[in-house]
Coordinates of C-alpha atoms in Angstrom, one line a residue:
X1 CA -82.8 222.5 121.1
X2 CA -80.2 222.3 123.7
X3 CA -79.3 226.3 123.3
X4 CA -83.7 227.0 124.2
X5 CA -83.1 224.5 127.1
X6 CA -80.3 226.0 128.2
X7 CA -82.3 229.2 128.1
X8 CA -85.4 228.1 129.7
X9 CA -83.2 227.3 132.2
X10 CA -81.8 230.0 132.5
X11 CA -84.3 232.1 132.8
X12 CA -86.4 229.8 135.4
X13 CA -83.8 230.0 137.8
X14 CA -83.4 234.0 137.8
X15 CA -87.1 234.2 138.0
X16 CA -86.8 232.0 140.9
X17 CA -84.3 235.0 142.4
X18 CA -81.0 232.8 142.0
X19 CA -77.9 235.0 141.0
X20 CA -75.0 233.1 139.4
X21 CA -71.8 234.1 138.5
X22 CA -70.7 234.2 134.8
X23 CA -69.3 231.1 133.0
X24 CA -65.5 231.1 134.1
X25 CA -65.6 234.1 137.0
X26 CA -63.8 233.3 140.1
X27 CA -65.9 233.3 142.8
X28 CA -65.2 236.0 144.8
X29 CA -64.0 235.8 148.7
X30 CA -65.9 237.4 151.2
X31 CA -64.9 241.3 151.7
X32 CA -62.6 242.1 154.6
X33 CA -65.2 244.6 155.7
X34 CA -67.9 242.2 156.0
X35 CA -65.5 240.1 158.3
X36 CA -64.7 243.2 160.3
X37 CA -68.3 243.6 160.9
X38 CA -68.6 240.1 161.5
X39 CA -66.2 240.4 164.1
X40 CA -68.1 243.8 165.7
X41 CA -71.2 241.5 165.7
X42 CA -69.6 238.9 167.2
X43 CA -68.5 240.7 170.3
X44 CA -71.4 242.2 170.6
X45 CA -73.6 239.5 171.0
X46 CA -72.2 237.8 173.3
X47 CA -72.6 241.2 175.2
X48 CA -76.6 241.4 174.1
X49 CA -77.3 237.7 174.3
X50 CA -76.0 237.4 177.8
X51 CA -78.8 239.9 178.8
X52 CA -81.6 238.2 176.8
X53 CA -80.6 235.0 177.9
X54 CA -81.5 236.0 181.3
X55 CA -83.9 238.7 181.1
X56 CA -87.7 236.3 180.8
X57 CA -86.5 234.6 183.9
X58 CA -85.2 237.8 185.9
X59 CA -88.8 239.9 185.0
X60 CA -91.2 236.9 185.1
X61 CA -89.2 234.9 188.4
X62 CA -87.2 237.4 189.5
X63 CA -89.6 240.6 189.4
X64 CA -92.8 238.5 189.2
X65 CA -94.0 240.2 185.9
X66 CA -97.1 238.9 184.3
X67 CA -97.4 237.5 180.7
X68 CA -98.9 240.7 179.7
X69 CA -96.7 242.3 181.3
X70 CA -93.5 240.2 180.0
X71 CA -95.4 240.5 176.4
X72 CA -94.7 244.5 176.7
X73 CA -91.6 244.5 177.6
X74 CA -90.6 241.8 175.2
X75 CA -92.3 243.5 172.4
X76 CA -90.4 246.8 173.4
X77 CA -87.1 244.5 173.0
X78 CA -87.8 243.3 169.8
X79 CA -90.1 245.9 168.0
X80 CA -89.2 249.5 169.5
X81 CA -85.9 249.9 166.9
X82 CA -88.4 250.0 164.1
X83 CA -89.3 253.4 165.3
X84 CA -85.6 254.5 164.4
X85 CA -84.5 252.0 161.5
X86 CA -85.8 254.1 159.1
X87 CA -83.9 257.6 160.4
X88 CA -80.7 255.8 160.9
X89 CA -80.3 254.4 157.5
X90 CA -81.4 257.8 156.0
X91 CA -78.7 259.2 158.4
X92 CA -76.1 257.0 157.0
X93 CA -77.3 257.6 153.3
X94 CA -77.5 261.0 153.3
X95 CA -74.5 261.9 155.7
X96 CA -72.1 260.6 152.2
X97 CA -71.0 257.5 153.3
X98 CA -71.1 258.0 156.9
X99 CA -72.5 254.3 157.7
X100 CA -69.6 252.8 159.7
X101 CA -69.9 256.1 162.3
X102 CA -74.0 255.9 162.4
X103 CA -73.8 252.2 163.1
X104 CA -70.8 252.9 165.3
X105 CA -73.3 255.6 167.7
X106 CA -75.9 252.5 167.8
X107 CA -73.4 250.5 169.0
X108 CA -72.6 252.8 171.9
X109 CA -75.9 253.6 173.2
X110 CA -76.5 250.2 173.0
X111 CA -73.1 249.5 175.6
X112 CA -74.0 252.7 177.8
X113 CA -77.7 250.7 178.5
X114 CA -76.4 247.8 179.8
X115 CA -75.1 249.1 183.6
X116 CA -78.5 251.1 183.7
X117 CA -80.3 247.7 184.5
X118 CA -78.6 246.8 187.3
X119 CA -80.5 250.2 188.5
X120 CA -83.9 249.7 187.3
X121 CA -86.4 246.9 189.4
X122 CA -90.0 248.0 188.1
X123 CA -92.1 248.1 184.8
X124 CA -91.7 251.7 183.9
X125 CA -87.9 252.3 184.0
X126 CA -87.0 249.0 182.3
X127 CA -89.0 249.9 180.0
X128 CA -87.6 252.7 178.8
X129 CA -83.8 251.0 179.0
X130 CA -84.8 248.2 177.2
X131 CA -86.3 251.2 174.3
X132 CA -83.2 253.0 174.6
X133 CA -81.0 249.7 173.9
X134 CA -83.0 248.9 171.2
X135 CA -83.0 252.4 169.8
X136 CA -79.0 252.0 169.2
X137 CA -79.8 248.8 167.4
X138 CA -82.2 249.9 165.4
X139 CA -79.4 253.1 164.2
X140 CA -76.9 250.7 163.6
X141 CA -78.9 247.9 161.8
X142 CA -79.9 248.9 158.2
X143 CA -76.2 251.4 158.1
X144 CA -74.2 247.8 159.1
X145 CA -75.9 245.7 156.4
X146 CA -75.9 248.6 153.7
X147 CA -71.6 248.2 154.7
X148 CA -71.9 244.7 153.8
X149 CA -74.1 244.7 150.6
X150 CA -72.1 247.6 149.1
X151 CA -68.9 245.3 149.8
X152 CA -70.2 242.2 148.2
X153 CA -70.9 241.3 144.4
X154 CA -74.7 240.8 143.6
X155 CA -73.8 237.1 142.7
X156 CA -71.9 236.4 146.4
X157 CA -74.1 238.4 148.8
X158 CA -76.6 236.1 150.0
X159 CA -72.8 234.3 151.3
X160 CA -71.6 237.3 152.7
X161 CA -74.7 237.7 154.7
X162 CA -74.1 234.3 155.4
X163 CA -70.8 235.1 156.8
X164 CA -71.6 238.1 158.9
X165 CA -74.8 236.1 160.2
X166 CA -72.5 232.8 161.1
X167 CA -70.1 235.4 163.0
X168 CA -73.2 237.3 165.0
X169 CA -74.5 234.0 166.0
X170 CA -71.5 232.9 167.5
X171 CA -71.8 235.4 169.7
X172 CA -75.1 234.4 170.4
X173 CA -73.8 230.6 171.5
X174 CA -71.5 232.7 173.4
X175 CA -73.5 235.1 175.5
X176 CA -75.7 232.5 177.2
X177 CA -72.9 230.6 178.5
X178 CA -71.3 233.0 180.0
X179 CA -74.3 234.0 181.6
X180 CA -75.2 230.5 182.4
X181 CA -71.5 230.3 184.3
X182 CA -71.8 233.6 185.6
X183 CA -74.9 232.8 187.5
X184 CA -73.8 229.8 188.8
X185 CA -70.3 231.3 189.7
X186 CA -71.7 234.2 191.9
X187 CA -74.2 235.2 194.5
X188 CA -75.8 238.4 192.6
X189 CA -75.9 236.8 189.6
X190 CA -78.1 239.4 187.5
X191 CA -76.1 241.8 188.5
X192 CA -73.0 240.3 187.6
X193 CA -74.1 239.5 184.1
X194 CA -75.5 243.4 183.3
X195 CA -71.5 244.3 184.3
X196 CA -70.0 242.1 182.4
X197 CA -72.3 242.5 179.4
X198 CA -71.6 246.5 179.5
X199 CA -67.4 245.5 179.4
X200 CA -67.9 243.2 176.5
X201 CA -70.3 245.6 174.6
X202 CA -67.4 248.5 175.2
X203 CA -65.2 246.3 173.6
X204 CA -67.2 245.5 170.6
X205 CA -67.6 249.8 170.3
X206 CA -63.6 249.9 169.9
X207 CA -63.3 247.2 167.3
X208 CA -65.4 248.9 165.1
X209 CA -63.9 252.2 165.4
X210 CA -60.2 250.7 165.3
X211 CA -60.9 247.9 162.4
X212 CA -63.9 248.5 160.3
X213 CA -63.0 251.1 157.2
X214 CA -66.2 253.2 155.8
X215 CA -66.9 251.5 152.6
X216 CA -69.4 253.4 151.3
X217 CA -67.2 256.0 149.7
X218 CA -65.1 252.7 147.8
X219 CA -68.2 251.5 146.7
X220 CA -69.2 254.3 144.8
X221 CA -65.9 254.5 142.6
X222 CA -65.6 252.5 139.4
X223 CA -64.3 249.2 141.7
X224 CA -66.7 249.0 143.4
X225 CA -69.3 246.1 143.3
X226 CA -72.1 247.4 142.5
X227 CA -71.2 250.1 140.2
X228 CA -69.5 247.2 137.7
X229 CA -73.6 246.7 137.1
X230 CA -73.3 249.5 135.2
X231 CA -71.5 247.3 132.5
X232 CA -72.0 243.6 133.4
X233 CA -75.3 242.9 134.8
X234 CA -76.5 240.2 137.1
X235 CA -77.0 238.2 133.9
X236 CA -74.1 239.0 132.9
X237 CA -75.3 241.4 129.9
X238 CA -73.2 244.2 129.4
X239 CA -75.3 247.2 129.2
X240 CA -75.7 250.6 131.2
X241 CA -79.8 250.2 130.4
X242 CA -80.9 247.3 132.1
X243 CA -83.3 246.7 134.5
X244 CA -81.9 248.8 137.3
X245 CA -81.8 252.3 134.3
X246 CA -85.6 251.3 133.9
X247 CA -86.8 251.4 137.1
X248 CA -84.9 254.7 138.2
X249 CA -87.0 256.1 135.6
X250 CA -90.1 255.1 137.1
X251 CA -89.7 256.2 140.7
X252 CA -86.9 259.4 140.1
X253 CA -83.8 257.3 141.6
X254 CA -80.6 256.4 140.3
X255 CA -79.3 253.0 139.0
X256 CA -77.0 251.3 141.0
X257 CA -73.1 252.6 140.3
X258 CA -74.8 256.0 138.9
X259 CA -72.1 258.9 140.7
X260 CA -73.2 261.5 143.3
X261 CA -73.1 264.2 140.6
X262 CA -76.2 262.8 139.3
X263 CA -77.9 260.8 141.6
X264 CA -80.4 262.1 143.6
X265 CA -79.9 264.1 146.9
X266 CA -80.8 261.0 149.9
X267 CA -84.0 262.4 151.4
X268 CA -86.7 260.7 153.6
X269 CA -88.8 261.1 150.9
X270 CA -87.1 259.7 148.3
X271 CA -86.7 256.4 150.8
X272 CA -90.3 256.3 151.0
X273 CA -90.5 256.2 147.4
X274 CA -88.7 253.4 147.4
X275 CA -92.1 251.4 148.0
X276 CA -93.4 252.6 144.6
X277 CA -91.1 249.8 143.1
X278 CA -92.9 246.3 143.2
X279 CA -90.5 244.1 144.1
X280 CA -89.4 246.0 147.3
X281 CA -92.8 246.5 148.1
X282 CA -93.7 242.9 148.0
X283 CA -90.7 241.7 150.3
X284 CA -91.7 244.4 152.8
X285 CA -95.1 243.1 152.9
X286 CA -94.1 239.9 153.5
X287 CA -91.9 240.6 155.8
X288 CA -94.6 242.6 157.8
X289 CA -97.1 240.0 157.5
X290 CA -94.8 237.0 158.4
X291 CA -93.8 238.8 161.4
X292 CA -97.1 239.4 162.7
X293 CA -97.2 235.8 163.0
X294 CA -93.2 235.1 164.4
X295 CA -93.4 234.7 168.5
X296 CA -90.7 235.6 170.0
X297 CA -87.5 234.1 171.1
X298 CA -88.1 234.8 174.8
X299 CA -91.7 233.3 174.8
X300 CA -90.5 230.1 172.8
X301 CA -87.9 229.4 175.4
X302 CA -90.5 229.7 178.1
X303 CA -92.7 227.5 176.4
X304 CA -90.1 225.2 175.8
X305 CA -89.3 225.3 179.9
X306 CA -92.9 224.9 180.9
X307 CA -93.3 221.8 178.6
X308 CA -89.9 220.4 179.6
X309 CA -89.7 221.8 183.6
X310 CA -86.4 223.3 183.2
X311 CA -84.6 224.6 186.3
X312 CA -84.1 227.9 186.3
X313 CA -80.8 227.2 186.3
X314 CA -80.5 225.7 183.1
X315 CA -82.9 228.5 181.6
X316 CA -79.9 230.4 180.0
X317 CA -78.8 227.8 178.3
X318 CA -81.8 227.2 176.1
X319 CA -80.4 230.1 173.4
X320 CA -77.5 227.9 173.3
X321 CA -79.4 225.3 170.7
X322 CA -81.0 228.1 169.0
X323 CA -77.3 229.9 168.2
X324 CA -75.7 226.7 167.4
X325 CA -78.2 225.3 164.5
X326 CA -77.8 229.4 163.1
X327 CA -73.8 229.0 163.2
X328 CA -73.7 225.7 161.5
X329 CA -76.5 226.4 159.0
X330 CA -76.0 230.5 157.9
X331 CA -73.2 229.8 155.6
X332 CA -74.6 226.6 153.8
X333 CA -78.3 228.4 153.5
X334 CA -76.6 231.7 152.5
X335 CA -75.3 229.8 149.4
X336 CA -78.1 227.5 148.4
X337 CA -80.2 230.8 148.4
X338 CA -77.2 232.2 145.9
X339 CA -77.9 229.3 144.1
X340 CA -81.5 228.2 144.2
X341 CA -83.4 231.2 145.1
X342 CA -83.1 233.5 147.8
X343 CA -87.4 232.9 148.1
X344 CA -87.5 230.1 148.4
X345 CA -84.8 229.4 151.2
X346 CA -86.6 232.4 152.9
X347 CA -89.9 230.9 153.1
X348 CA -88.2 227.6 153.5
X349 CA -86.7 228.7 157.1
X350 CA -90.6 229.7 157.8
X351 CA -91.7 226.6 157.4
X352 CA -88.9 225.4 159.6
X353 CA -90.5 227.4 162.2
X354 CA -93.8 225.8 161.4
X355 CA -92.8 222.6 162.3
X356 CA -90.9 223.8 166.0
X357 CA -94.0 225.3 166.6
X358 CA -96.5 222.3 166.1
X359 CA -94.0 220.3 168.0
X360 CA -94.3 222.3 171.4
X361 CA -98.5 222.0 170.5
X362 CA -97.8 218.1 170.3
X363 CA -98.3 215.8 173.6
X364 CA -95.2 214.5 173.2
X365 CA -92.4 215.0 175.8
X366 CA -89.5 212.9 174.9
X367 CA -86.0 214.2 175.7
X368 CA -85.6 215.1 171.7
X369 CA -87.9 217.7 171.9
X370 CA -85.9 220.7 173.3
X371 CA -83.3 219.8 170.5
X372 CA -86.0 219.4 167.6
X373 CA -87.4 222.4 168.7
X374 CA -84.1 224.8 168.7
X375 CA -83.1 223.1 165.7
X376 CA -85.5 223.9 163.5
X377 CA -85.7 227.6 165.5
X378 CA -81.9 227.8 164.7
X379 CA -82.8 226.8 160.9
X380 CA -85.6 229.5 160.3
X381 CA -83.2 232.3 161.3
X382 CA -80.2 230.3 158.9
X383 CA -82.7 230.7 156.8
X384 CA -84.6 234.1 156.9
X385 CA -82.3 236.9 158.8
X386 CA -79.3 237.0 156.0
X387 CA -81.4 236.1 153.2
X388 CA -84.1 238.5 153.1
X389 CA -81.5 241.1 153.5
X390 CA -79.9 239.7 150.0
X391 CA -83.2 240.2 148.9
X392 CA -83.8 243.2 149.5
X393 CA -80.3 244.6 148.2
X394 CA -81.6 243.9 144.9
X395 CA -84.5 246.1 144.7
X396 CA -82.7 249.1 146.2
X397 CA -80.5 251.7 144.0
X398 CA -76.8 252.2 145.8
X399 CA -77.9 255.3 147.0
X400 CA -80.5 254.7 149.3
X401 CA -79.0 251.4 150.1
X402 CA -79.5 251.9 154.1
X403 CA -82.8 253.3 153.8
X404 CA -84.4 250.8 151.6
X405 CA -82.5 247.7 154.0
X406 CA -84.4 249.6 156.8
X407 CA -87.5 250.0 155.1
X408 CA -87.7 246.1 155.3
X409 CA -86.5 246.2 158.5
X410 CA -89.1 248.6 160.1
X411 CA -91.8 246.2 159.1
X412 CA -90.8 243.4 160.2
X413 CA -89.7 244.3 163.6
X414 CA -92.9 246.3 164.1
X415 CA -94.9 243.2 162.9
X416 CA -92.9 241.3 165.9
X417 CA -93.4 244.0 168.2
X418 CA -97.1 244.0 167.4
X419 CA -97.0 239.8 168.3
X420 CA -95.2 239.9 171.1
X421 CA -98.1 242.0 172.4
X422 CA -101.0 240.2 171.2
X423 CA -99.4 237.0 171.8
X424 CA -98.9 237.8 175.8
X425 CA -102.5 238.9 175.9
X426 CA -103.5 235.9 174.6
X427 CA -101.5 233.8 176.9
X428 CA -102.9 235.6 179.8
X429 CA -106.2 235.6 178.7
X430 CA -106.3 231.9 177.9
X431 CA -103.5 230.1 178.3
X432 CA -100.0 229.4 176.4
X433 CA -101.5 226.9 174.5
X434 CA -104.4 228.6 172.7
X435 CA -101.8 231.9 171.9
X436 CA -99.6 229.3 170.5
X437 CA -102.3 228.0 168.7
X438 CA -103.4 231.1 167.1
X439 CA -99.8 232.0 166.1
X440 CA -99.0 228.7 164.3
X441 CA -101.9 229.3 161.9
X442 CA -101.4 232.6 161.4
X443 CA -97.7 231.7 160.6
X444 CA -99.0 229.2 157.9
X445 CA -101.8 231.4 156.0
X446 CA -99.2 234.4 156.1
X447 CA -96.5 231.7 154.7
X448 CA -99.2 230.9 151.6
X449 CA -100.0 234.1 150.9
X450 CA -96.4 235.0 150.5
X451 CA -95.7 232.2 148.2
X452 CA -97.8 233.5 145.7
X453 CA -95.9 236.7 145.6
X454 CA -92.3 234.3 145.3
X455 CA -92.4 234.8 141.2
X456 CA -92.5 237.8 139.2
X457 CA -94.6 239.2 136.8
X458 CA -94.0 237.6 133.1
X459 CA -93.2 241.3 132.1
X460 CA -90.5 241.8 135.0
X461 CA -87.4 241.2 134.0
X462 CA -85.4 238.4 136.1
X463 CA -83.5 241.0 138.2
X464 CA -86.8 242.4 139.2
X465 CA -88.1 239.8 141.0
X466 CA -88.1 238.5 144.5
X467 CA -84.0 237.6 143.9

């Protein structure tokens, strides 16, 4: 009896998309290259997050933008790297290993964006700067967190993403208050903060040339991570036939640790195909649909200073809670999803966001409600931004490790860039309120839908589920 409890046990918890180690493994630190990257994040988003932190105020006070107007712009921000995610992880997968230089160009056009603003006052030209900026994200996105899955052991990556996520968002608390004491410091303030942003993002470009090695080509040799799935699975069978062999059979790929020699040739085809296996299919559909229904950072903040009546002043500074309730909470939520399941934390963190949205619909105003509010903000993206990441690493062969991340990736920042649209229009058309409205129960019917996909089939095997 105890050994079929033990198994039943067992075998709940990987269909739940928990990984855990082996009876009597050491639990592996966090690769240097993921805190190399960590650092590269860092850096850089204190350079990034200065601008956002300003930018709603400077095109909706400063420029007098509309809603609709902001909405565009905003959803150009968030949304227009999905157009590229896709080529830039192919570029990475196919180029041999040639992430940490694909990332590495994203991270420069990114930097060479930043002075432009200072040059740019109307719709049309911002536009297009804010597109190129997010252009270099979108390249360096799905190569940067291929770099960290490849580097991490299928039982510890839902910490390292943690790790890397903990490091970028201290950046994020960063950014803002530097703007925040920027503006208050000088006369030109927006000016001021697009030239320092552009030094700090410079900065950022030379770490990650000088300090981050290309691990892609490590990865692929016999110590690498993922290839020792080739004998030890995540369930710790050994076996070169598992789950992983099955499904390359189905859709033409390569199991994960499988050599260049015969793996297949990385093509955008092949990355396509990717979506013919179920459980990568599923998470990208959630993702798509869950995004369609996630309003942006920018409009919660001007919500928040609507409800509230902050001075613009003190605008920058709303990010600030946001970043800190990510710092503190991406490590801790990166290992409960290593240990519970990586679903359910993810839709966990969703209904986090639930609950700061039907806050800002309440009539209550007391001085908790900006911290509630960017508490549980901060705690969805703890929650969601790392973690579906580790999810997705699971349902894509080493080979095509950038493209499949991006796949993911595309969706869901196209979802967001569709919202950010709709959600302005709506706002303009009938008020903050009703769009708010409209968002928060979309949010919850997207949420149940994807919690009926959180299990497996009873014929999948545990590795093949939403892990």
């Amino acid at each position: 009896m105890y050994v079929a409890d033990s198994r039943a046990s067992t075998s709940a918890a990987s269909a739940e998309g928990a990984v855990r180690p082996r009876a009597g493994r050491r639990r592996a630190a966090v690769a240097p290259t993921v805190l190399a990257l960590g650092a590269v994040s860092l850096i850089t988003d204190v350079s990034s997050e200065m601008v956002t932190a300003v930018l709603p105020l400077y095109l909706v006070t400063g420029l007098g933008l509309s809603p609709l107007g902001f909405g565009l712009l905003d959803g150009i921000y968030n949304g227009f790297s999905a157009l590229v995610r896709l080529i830039g992880g192919h570029l990475a997968d196919r180029g041999g290993g040639r992430h940490k230089w694909v990332a590495g160009f994203g991270y420069a056009l990114s930097a060479a964006c930043k002075p432009l603003l200072l040059l740019a006052h109307t719709l049309t030209p911002i536009g297009l700067i804010l597109a190129a900026d997010r252009t270099g994200k979108g390249l360096r996105t799905a190569p940067r967190d291929a770099l960290i899955s490849l580097s991490s052991t299928p039982e510890t990556r839902g910490r390292a993403f943690g790790v890397h996520r903990a490091m970028d968002t201290a950046g994020a608390l960063f950014g803002p208050l530097v703007a925040f004491l920027i503006l208050r410091a000088t006369v030109d303030g927006y000016d001021a903060v697009f030239t320092v942003s552009f030094c700090v993002a410079v900065v950022g470009v030379l770490v990650l040339v000088l300090f981050v090695p290309n691990g892609a080509h490590r990865a692929r040799t016999k110590s690498g991570p993922d290839s020792a799935r080739t004998k030890s699975g995540p369930d710790g069978a050994r076996t070169k036939s598992g789950p992983d062999s099955a499904r390359s059979q189905a859709t033409g790929t390569a199991p994960q640790g499988i050599s260049g020699d015969t793996a297949p040739r990385p093509t955008l085809r092949a990355a396509l195909a990717l979506l013919a296996r179920p459980d990568l299919r599923r998470v990208t559909l959630c993702a798509l649909l869950l995004g369609l229904a996630t309003v942006s950072d920018s409009f919660v903040y001007l919500l928040l200073q609507r409800r509230l009546g902050v001075p613009d002043r003190w605008f920058a500074l709303l990010p600030l809670g946001t970043a800190a309730a990510f710092l503190l909470l991406a490590v801790p939520l990166g290992r409960l999803a290593d240990r519970v399941g990586r679903w359910r934390v993810f839709l966990a963190g969703h209904g986090a966001l639930l609950l700061a949205y039907a806050l800002l619909l309440t009539s209550w105003h007391g001085t908790a409600l900006p911290y509630a509010v960017l508490l549980l903000h901060g705690c969805f993206y703890a929650a969601t931004d790392g973690v579906l990441m580790a999810v997705a690493s699971e349902s894509v062969p080493e080979e095509l490790r950038s493209s499949g991340l991006a796949l993911v990736q595309t969706g869901q920042a196209l979802a967001r860039f569709v919202c950010s649209l709709g959600f302005g229009a709506a706002w303009t058309a009938w008020g903050d309120r009703t769009a708010l409205t409209a968002s928060t129960v979309a949010l919850a019917l997207c949420a149940l839908f994807a919690l009926t996909l959180r299990r497996p089939t009873p014929s999948a095997a545990p590795s093949e589920g939403l892990a």
